[in-house]
mmCIF file of C-alpha atoms and ligand atoms in Angstrom:
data_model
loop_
_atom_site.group_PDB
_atom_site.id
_atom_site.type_symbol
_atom_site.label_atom_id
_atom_site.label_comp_id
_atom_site.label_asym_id
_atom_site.label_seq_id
_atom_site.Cartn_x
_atom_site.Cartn_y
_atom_site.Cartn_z
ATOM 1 C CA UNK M 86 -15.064 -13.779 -49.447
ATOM 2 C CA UNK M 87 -17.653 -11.264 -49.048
ATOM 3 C CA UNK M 88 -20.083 -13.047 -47.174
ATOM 4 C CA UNK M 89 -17.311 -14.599 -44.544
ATOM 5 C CA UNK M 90 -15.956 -10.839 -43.937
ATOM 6 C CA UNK M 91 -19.594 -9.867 -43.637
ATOM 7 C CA UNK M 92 -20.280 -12.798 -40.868
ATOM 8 C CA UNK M 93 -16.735 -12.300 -39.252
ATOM 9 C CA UNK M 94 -18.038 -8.240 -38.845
ATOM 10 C CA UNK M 95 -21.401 -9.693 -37.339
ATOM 11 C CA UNK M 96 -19.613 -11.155 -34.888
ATOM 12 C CA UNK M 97 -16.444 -9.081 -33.872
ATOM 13 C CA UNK M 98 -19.481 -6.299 -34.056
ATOM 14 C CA UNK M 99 -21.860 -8.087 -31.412
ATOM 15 C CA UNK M 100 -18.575 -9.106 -29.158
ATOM 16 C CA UNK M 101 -17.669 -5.332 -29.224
ATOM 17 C CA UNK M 102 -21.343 -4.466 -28.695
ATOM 18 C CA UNK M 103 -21.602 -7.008 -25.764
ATOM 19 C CA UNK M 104 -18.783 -5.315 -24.199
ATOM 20 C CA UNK M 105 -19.167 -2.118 -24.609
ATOM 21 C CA UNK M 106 -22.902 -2.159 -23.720
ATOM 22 C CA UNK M 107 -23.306 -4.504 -21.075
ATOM 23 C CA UNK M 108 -26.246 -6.561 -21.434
ATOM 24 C CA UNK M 109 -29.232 -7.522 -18.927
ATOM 25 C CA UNK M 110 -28.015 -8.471 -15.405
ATOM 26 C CA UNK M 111 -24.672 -6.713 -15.697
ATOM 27 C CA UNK M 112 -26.477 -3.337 -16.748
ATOM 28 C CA UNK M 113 -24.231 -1.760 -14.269
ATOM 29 C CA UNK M 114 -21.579 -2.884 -15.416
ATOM 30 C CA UNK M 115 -21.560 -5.719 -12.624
ATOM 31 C CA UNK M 116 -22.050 -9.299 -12.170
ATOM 32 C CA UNK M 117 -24.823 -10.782 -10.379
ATOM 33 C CA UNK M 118 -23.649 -14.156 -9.443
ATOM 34 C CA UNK M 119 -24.742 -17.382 -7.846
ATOM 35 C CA UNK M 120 -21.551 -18.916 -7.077
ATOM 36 C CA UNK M 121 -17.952 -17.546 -7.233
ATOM 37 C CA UNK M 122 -16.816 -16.535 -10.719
ATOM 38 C CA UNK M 123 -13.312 -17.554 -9.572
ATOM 39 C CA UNK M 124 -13.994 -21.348 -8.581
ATOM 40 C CA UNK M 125 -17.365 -22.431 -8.583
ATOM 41 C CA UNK M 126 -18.023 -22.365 -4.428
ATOM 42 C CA UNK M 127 -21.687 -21.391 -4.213
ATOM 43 C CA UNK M 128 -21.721 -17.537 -2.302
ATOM 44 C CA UNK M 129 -22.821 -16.517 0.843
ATOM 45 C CA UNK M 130 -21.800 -13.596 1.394
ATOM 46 C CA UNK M 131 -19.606 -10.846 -0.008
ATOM 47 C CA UNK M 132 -16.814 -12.504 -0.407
ATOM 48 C CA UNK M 133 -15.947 -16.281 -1.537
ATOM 49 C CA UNK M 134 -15.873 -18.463 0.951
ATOM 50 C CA UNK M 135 -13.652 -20.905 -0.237
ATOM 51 C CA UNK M 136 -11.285 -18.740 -2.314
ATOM 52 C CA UNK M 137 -11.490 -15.246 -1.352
ATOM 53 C CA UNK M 138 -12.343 -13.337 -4.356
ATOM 54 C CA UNK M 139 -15.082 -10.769 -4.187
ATOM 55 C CA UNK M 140 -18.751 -11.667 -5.325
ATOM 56 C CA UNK M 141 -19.475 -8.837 -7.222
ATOM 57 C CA UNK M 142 -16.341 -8.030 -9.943
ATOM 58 C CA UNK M 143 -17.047 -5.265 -12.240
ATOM 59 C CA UNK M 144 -16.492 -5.282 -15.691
ATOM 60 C CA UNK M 145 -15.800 -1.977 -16.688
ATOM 61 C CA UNK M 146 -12.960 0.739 -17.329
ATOM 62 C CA UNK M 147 -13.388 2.618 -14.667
ATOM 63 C CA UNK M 148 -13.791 -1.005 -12.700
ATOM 64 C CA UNK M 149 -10.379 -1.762 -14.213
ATOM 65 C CA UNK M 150 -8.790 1.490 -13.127
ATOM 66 C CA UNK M 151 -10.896 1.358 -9.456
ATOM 67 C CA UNK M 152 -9.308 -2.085 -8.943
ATOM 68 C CA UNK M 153 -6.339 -0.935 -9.281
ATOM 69 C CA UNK M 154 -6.425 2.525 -6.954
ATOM 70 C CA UNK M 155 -7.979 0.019 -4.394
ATOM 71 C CA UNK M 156 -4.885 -2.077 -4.606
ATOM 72 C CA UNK M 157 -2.796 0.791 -4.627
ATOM 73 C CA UNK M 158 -4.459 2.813 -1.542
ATOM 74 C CA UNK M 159 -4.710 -1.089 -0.046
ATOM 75 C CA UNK M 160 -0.809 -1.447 0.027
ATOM 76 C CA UNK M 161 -0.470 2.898 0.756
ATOM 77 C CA UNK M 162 -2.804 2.363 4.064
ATOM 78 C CA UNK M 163 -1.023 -0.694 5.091
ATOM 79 C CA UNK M 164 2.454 0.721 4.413
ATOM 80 C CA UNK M 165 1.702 3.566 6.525
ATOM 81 C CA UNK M 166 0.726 1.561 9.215
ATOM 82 C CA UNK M 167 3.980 -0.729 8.926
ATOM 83 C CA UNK M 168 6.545 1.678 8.305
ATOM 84 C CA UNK M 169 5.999 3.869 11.404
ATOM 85 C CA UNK M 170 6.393 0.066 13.417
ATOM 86 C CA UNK M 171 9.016 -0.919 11.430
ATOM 87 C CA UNK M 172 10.950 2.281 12.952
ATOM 88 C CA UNK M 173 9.662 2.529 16.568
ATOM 89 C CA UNK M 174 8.792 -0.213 17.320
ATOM 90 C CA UNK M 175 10.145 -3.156 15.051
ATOM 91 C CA UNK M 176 10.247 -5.686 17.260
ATOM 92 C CA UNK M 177 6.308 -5.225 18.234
ATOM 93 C CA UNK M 178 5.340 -5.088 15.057
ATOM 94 C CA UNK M 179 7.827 -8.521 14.042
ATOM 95 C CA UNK M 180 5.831 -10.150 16.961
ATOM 96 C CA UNK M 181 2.566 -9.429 16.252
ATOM 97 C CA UNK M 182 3.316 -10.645 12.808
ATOM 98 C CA UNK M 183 4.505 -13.805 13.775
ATOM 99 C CA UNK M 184 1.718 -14.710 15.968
ATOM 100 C CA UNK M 185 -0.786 -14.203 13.216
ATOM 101 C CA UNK M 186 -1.931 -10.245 12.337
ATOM 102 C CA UNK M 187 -0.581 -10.977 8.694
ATOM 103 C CA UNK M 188 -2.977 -8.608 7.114
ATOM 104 C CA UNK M 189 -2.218 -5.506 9.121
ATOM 105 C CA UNK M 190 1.642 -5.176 7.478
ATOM 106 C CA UNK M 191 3.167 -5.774 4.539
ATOM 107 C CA UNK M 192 4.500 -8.716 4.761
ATOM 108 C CA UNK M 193 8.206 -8.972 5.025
ATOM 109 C CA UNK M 194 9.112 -10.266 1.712
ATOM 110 C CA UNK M 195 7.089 -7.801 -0.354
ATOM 111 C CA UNK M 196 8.383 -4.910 2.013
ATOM 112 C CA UNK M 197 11.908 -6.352 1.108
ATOM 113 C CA UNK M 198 11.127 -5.904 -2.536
ATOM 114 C CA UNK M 199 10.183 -2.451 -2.354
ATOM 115 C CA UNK M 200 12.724 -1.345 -0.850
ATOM 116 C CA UNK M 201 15.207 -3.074 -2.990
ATOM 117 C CA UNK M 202 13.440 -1.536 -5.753
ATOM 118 C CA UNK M 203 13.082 1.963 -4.084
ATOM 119 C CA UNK M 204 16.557 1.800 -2.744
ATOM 120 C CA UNK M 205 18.232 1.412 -6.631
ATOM 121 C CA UNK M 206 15.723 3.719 -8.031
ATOM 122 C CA UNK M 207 17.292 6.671 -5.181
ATOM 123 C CA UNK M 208 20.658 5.644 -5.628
ATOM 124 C CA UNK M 209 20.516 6.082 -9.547
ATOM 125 C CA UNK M 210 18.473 8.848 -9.365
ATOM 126 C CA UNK M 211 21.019 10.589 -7.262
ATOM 127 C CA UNK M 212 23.960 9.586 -9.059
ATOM 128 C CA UNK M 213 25.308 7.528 -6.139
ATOM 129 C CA UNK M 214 25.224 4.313 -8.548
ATOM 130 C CA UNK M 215 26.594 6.214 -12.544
ATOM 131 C CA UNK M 216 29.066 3.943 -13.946
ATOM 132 C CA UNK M 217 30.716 7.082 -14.507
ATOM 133 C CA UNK M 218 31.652 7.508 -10.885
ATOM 134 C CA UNK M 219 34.461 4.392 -12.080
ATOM 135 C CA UNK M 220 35.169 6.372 -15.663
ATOM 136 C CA UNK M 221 36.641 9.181 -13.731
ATOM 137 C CA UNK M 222 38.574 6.469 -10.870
ATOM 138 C CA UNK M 223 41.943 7.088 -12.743
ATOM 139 C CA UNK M 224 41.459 10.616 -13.277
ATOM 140 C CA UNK M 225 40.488 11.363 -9.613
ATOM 141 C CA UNK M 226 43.616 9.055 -8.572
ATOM 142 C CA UNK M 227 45.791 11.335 -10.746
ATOM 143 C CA UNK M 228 44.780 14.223 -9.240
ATOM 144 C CA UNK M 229 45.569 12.917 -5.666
ATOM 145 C CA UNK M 230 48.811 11.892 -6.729
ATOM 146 C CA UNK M 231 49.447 15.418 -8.216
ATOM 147 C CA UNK M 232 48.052 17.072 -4.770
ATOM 148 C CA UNK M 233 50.480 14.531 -2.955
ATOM 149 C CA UNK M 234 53.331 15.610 -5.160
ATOM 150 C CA UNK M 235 52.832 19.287 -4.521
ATOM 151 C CA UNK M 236 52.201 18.839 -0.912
ATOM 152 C CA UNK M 237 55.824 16.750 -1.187
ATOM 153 C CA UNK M 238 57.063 20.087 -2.447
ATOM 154 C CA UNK M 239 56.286 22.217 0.111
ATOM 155 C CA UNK M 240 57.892 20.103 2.711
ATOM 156 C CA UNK M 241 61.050 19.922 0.755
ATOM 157 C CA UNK M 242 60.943 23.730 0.708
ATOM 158 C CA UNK M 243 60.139 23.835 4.500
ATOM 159 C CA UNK M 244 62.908 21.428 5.330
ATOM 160 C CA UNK M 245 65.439 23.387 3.112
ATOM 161 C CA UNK M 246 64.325 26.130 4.982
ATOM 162 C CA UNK M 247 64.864 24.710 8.400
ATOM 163 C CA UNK M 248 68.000 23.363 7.496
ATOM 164 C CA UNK M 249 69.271 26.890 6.733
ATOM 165 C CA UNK M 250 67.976 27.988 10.005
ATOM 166 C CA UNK M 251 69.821 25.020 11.629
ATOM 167 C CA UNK M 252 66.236 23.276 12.937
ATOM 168 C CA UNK M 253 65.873 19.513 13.662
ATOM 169 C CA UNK M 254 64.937 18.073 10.296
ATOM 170 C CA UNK M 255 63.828 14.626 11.282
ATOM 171 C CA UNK M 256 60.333 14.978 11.822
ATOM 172 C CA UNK M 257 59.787 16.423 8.360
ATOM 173 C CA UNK M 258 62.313 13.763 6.771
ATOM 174 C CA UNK M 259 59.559 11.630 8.370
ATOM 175 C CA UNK M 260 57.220 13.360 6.608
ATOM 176 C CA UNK M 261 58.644 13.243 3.104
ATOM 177 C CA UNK M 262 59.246 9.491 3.184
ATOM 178 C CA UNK M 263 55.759 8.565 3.955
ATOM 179 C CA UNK M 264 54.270 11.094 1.353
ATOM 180 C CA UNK M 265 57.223 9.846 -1.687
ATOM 181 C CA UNK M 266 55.968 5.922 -0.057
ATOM 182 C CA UNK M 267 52.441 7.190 -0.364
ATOM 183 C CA UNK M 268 52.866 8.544 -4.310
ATOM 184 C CA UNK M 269 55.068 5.176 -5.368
ATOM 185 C CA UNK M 270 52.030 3.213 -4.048
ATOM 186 C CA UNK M 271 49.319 4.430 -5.969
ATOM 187 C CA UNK M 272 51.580 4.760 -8.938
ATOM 188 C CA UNK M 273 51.806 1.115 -8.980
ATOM 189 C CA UNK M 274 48.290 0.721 -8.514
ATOM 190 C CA UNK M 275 47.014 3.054 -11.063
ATOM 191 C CA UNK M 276 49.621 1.392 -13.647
ATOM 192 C CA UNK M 277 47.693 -2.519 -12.648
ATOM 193 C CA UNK M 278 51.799 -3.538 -11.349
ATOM 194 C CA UNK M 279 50.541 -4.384 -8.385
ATOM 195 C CA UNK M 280 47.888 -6.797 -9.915
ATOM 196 C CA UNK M 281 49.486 -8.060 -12.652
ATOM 197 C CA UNK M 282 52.864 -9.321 -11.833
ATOM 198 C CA UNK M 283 52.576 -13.282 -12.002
ATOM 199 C CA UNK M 284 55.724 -14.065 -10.045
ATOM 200 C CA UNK M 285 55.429 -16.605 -6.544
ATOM 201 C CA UNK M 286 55.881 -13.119 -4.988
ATOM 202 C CA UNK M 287 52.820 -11.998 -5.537
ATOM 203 C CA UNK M 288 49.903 -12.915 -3.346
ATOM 204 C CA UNK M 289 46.993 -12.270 -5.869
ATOM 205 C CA UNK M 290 45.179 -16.093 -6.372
ATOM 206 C CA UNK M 291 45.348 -17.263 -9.922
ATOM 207 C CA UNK M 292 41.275 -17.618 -10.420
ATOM 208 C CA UNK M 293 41.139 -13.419 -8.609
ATOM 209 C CA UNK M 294 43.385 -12.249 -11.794
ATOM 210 C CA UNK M 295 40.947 -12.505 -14.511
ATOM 211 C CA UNK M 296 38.531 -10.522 -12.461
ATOM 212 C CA UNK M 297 41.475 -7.772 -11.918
ATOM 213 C CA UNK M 298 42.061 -7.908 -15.863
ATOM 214 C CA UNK M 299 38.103 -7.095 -16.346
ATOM 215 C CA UNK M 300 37.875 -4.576 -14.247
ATOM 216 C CA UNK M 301 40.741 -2.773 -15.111
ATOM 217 C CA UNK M 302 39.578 -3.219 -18.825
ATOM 218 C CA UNK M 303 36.147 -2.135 -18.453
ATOM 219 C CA UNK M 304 35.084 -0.347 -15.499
ATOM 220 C CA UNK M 305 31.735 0.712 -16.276
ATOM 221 C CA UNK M 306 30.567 -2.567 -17.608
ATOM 222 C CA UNK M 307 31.453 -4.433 -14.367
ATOM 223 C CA UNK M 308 29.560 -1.745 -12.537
ATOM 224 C CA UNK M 309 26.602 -1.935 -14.258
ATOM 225 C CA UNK M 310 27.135 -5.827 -13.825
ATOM 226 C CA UNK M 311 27.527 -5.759 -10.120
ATOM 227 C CA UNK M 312 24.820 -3.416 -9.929
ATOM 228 C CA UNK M 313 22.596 -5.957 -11.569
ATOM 229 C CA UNK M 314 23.829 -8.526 -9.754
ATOM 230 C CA UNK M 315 23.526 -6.610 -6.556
ATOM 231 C CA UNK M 316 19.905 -6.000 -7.347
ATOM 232 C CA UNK M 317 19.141 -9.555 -8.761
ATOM 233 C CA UNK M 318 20.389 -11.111 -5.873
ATOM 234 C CA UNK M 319 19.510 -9.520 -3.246
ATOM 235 C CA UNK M 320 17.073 -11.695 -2.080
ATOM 236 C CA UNK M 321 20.250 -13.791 -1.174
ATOM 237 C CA UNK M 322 20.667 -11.518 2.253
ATOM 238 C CA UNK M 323 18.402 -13.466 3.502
ATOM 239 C CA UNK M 324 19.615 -17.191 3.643
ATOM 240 C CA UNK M 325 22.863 -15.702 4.195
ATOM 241 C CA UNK M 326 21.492 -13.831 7.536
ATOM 242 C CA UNK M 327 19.105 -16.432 9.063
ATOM 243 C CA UNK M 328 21.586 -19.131 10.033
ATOM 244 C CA UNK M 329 23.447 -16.327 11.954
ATOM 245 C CA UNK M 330 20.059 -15.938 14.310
ATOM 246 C CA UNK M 331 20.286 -19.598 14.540
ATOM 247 C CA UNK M 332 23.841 -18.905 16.194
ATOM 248 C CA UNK M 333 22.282 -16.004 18.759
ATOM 249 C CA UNK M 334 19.628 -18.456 19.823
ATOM 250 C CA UNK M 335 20.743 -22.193 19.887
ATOM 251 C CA UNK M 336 18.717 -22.794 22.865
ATOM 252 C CA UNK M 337 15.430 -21.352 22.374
ATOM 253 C CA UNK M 338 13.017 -23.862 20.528
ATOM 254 C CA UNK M 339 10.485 -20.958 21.255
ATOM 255 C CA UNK M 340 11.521 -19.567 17.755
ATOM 256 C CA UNK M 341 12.115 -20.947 14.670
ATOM 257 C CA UNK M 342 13.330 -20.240 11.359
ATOM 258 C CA UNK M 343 10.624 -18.580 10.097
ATOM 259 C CA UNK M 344 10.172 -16.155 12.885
ATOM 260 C CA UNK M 345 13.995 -15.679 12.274
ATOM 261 C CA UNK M 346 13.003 -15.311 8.253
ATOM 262 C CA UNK M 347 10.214 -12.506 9.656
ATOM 263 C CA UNK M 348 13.414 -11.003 11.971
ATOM 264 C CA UNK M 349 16.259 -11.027 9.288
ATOM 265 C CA UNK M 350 13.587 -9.841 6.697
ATOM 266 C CA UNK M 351 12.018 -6.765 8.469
ATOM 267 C CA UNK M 352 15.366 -5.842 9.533
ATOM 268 C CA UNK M 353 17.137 -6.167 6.572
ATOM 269 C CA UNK M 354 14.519 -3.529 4.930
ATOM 270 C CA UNK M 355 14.906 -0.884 7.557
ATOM 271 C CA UNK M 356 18.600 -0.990 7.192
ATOM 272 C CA UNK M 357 17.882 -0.780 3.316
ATOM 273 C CA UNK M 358 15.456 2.350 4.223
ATOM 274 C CA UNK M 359 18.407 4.164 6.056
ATOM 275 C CA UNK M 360 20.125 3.296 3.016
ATOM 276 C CA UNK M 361 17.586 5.554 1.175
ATOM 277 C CA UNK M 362 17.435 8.234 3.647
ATOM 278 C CA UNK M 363 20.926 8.504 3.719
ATOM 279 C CA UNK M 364 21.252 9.155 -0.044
ATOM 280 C CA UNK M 365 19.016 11.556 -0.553
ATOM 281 C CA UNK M 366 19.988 13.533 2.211
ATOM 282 C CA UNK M 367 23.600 13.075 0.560
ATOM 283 C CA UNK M 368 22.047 14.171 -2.403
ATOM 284 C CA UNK M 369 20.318 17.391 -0.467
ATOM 285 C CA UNK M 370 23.983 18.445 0.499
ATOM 286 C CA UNK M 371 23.293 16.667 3.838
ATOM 287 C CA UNK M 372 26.701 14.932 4.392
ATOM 288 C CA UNK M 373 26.792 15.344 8.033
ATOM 289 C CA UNK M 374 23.494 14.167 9.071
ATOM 290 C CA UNK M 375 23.528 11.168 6.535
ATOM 291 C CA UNK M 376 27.015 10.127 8.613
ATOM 292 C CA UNK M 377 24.759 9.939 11.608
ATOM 293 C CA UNK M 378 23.091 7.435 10.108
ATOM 294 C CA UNK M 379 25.428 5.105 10.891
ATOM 295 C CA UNK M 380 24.638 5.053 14.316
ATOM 296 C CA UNK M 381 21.101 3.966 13.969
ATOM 297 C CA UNK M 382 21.637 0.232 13.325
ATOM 298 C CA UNK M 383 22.425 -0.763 16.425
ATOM 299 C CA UNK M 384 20.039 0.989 18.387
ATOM 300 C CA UNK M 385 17.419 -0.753 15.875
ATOM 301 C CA UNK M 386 19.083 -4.190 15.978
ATOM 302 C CA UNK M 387 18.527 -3.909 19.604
ATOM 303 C CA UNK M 388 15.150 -2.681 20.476
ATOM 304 C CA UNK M 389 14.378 -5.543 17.403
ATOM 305 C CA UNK M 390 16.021 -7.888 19.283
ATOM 306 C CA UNK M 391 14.921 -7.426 22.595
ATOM 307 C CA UNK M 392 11.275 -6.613 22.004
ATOM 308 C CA UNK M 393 10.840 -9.919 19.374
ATOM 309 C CA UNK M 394 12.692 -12.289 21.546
ATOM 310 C CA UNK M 395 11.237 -11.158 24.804
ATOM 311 C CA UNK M 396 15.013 -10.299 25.957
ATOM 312 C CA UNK M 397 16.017 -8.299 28.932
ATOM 313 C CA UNK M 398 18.684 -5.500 28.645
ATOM 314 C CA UNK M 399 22.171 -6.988 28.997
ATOM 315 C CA UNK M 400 21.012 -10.374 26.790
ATOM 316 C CA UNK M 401 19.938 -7.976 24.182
ATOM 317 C CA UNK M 402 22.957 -5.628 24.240
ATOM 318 C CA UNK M 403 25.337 -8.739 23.551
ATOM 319 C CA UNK M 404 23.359 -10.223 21.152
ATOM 320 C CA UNK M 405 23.167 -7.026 19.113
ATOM 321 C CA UNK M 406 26.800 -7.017 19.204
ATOM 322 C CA UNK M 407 26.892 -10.190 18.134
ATOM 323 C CA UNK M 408 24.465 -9.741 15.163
ATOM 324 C CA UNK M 409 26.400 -6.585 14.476
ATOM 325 C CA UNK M 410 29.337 -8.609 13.315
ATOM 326 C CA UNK M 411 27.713 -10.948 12.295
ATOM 327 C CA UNK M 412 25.764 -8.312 9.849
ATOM 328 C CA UNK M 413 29.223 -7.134 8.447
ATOM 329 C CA UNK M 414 30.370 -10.522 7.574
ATOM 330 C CA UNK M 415 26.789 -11.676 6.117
ATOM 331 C CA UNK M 416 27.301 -8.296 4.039
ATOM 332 C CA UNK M 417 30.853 -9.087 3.276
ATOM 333 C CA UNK M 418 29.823 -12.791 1.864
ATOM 334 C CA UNK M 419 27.237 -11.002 0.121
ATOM 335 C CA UNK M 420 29.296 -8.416 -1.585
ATOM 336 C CA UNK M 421 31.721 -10.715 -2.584
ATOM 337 C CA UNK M 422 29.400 -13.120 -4.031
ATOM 338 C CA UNK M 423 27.531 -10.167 -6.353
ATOM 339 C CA UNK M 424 31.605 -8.915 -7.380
ATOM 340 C CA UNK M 425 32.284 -11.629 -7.931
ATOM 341 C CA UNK M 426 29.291 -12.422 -10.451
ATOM 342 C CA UNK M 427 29.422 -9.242 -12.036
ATOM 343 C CA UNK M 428 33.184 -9.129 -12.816
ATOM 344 C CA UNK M 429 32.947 -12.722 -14.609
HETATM 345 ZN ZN1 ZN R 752 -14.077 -18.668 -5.089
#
């Protein structure tokens, strides 16, 4: 046993040695190669011709760490260049894309995964997205009900009063009946009788009624499940968006679907970045600015529009209404779809 322990040492030893002390022709830690380390392809010149990778790959830890920072300040210079685009001038930068400067942006997909990730990392961090936001639901329902209830009083007291003073009394009577319809309506919802009676009179599908009965039963769990669907899935914005372009430009064989892809794509993350913005200026006490927010897609959607498709000003303006609805109802199917995965 000795002597196998002894020879198994010898060799871990001299694997350790070799890679900790680099031997002749990588004494700088480096490779001196003929031909590409990667595939074969004989080199001439810094990088491989055939498969890209660099000639000279280091072998050491502060190789391994430099690789890394490279890749890092790689994506950092090119996201700097593509997010300034992206806001000014979207359409430009969607163009230039298309026609072939791939290497200058990030492309689309990998921008829409960042901010996908970067979105739900903000909206957690700022409590936007805490199951316990849906914990506290009935509570904060209560409480309305309890402010509508006292509000109810006063005007009883002020039509009382008016009464006495022999004042018209209809306009308040108004009043009361739409605050006492107002309390009797969320009653019922808070107590689930609006969901759960199973008479004809009820409108509620049969397949919807399960979902109710989750949700009712466990509201943080279906958040945290819609969540992760919503975050899963998200990619899904995408084929659900293109075929809508296809709609704003039947006639143009100029574009295709993948410079529609590119489009829906780029787009999709700015409106994702506003997303961003807009919580942590929320978060920042912010309100009113992040309600301007709203405004901006449009004005995006249409200098996108009209500076990718080449359009002139009125084309553009109705075909950013257009894609405006269009956006809600790609957003609607899209919502539903992730509700309805994460209440099952
Ligand atoms: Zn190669």
């Amino acid at each position: 046993m000795d002597g196998i322990e002894a020879v198994g040492d010898a060799v871990t030893g001299g694997l350790l040695a070799r890679a900790v002390e680099p031997q002749a022709g990588e004494a700088d830690g480096r490779t001196h190669e003929k031909s590409c380390l990667n595939c074969g392809t004989p080199l001439t010149g810094a990088y491989c011709s055939a498969c890209g990778q660099k000639a000279h790959v280091h072998r050491t830890v502060r190789g391994f760490f430099q690789d890394f920072v490279q890749g890092l300040f790689n994506f950092e210079g090119k996201i700097w260049r593509t997010l300034p685009m992206l806001a000014w001038r979207p359409g430009e930068m969607t163009r230039r894309y298309i026609a072939g400067e791939r290497a200058r942006f990030i492309s689309p997909v990998a921008l829409y995964l960042f901010t996908v990730f970067a979105m739900f990392a903000v909206l957690n961090f700022t409590g936007a997205l805490v199951p316990n936001g849906t914990k506290n639901l009935p509570t904060a329902v209560k409480a309305g009900i309890a402010d509508d209830k006292s509000a109810l009083a006063k005007l009883e007291t002020k039509r009382q009063l008016a009464a006495a003073a022999g004042k018209s009394v209809a306009e308040l009577d108004a009043k009361i009946a739409k605050r006492k319809n107002d309390i009797a309506e969320t009653e019922k919802v808070l107590s689930g009788a609006a969901f759960a009676s199973t008479d004809g009179g009820d409108e509620t599908p049969n397949w919807v009624r399960p979902l109710i009965k989750n949700v009712q039963e466990n509201p943080d769990l279906v958040t945290m499940k819609i969540q992760d669907a919503a975050s899963k899935y998200s990619w899904l914005l995408i084929p659900i968006s293109v075929p809508f372009l296809w709609l704003l430009f039947p006639f143009r064989r100029r574009y295709n679907t993948y410079d529609h892809t590119v489009f829906v794509t780029y787009s999709l993350s700015f409106m994702m970045m506003l997303v961003i913005v807009g919580g942590l200026l929320v978060a920042i006490g912010w309100s009113a600015l992040a309600g301007f927010l709203f405004f901006v897609p449009p004005f995006h959607m249409y200098r996108h529009l009209k500076q990718t498709y080449e359009l002139g000003r009125l084309s553009a303006i109705l075909r950013t209404i257009a894609l405006t609805s269009f956006a809600f109802i790609a957003v609607a199917l899209f919502a539903a779809a992730t509700v309805a995965i994460g209440a099952m």
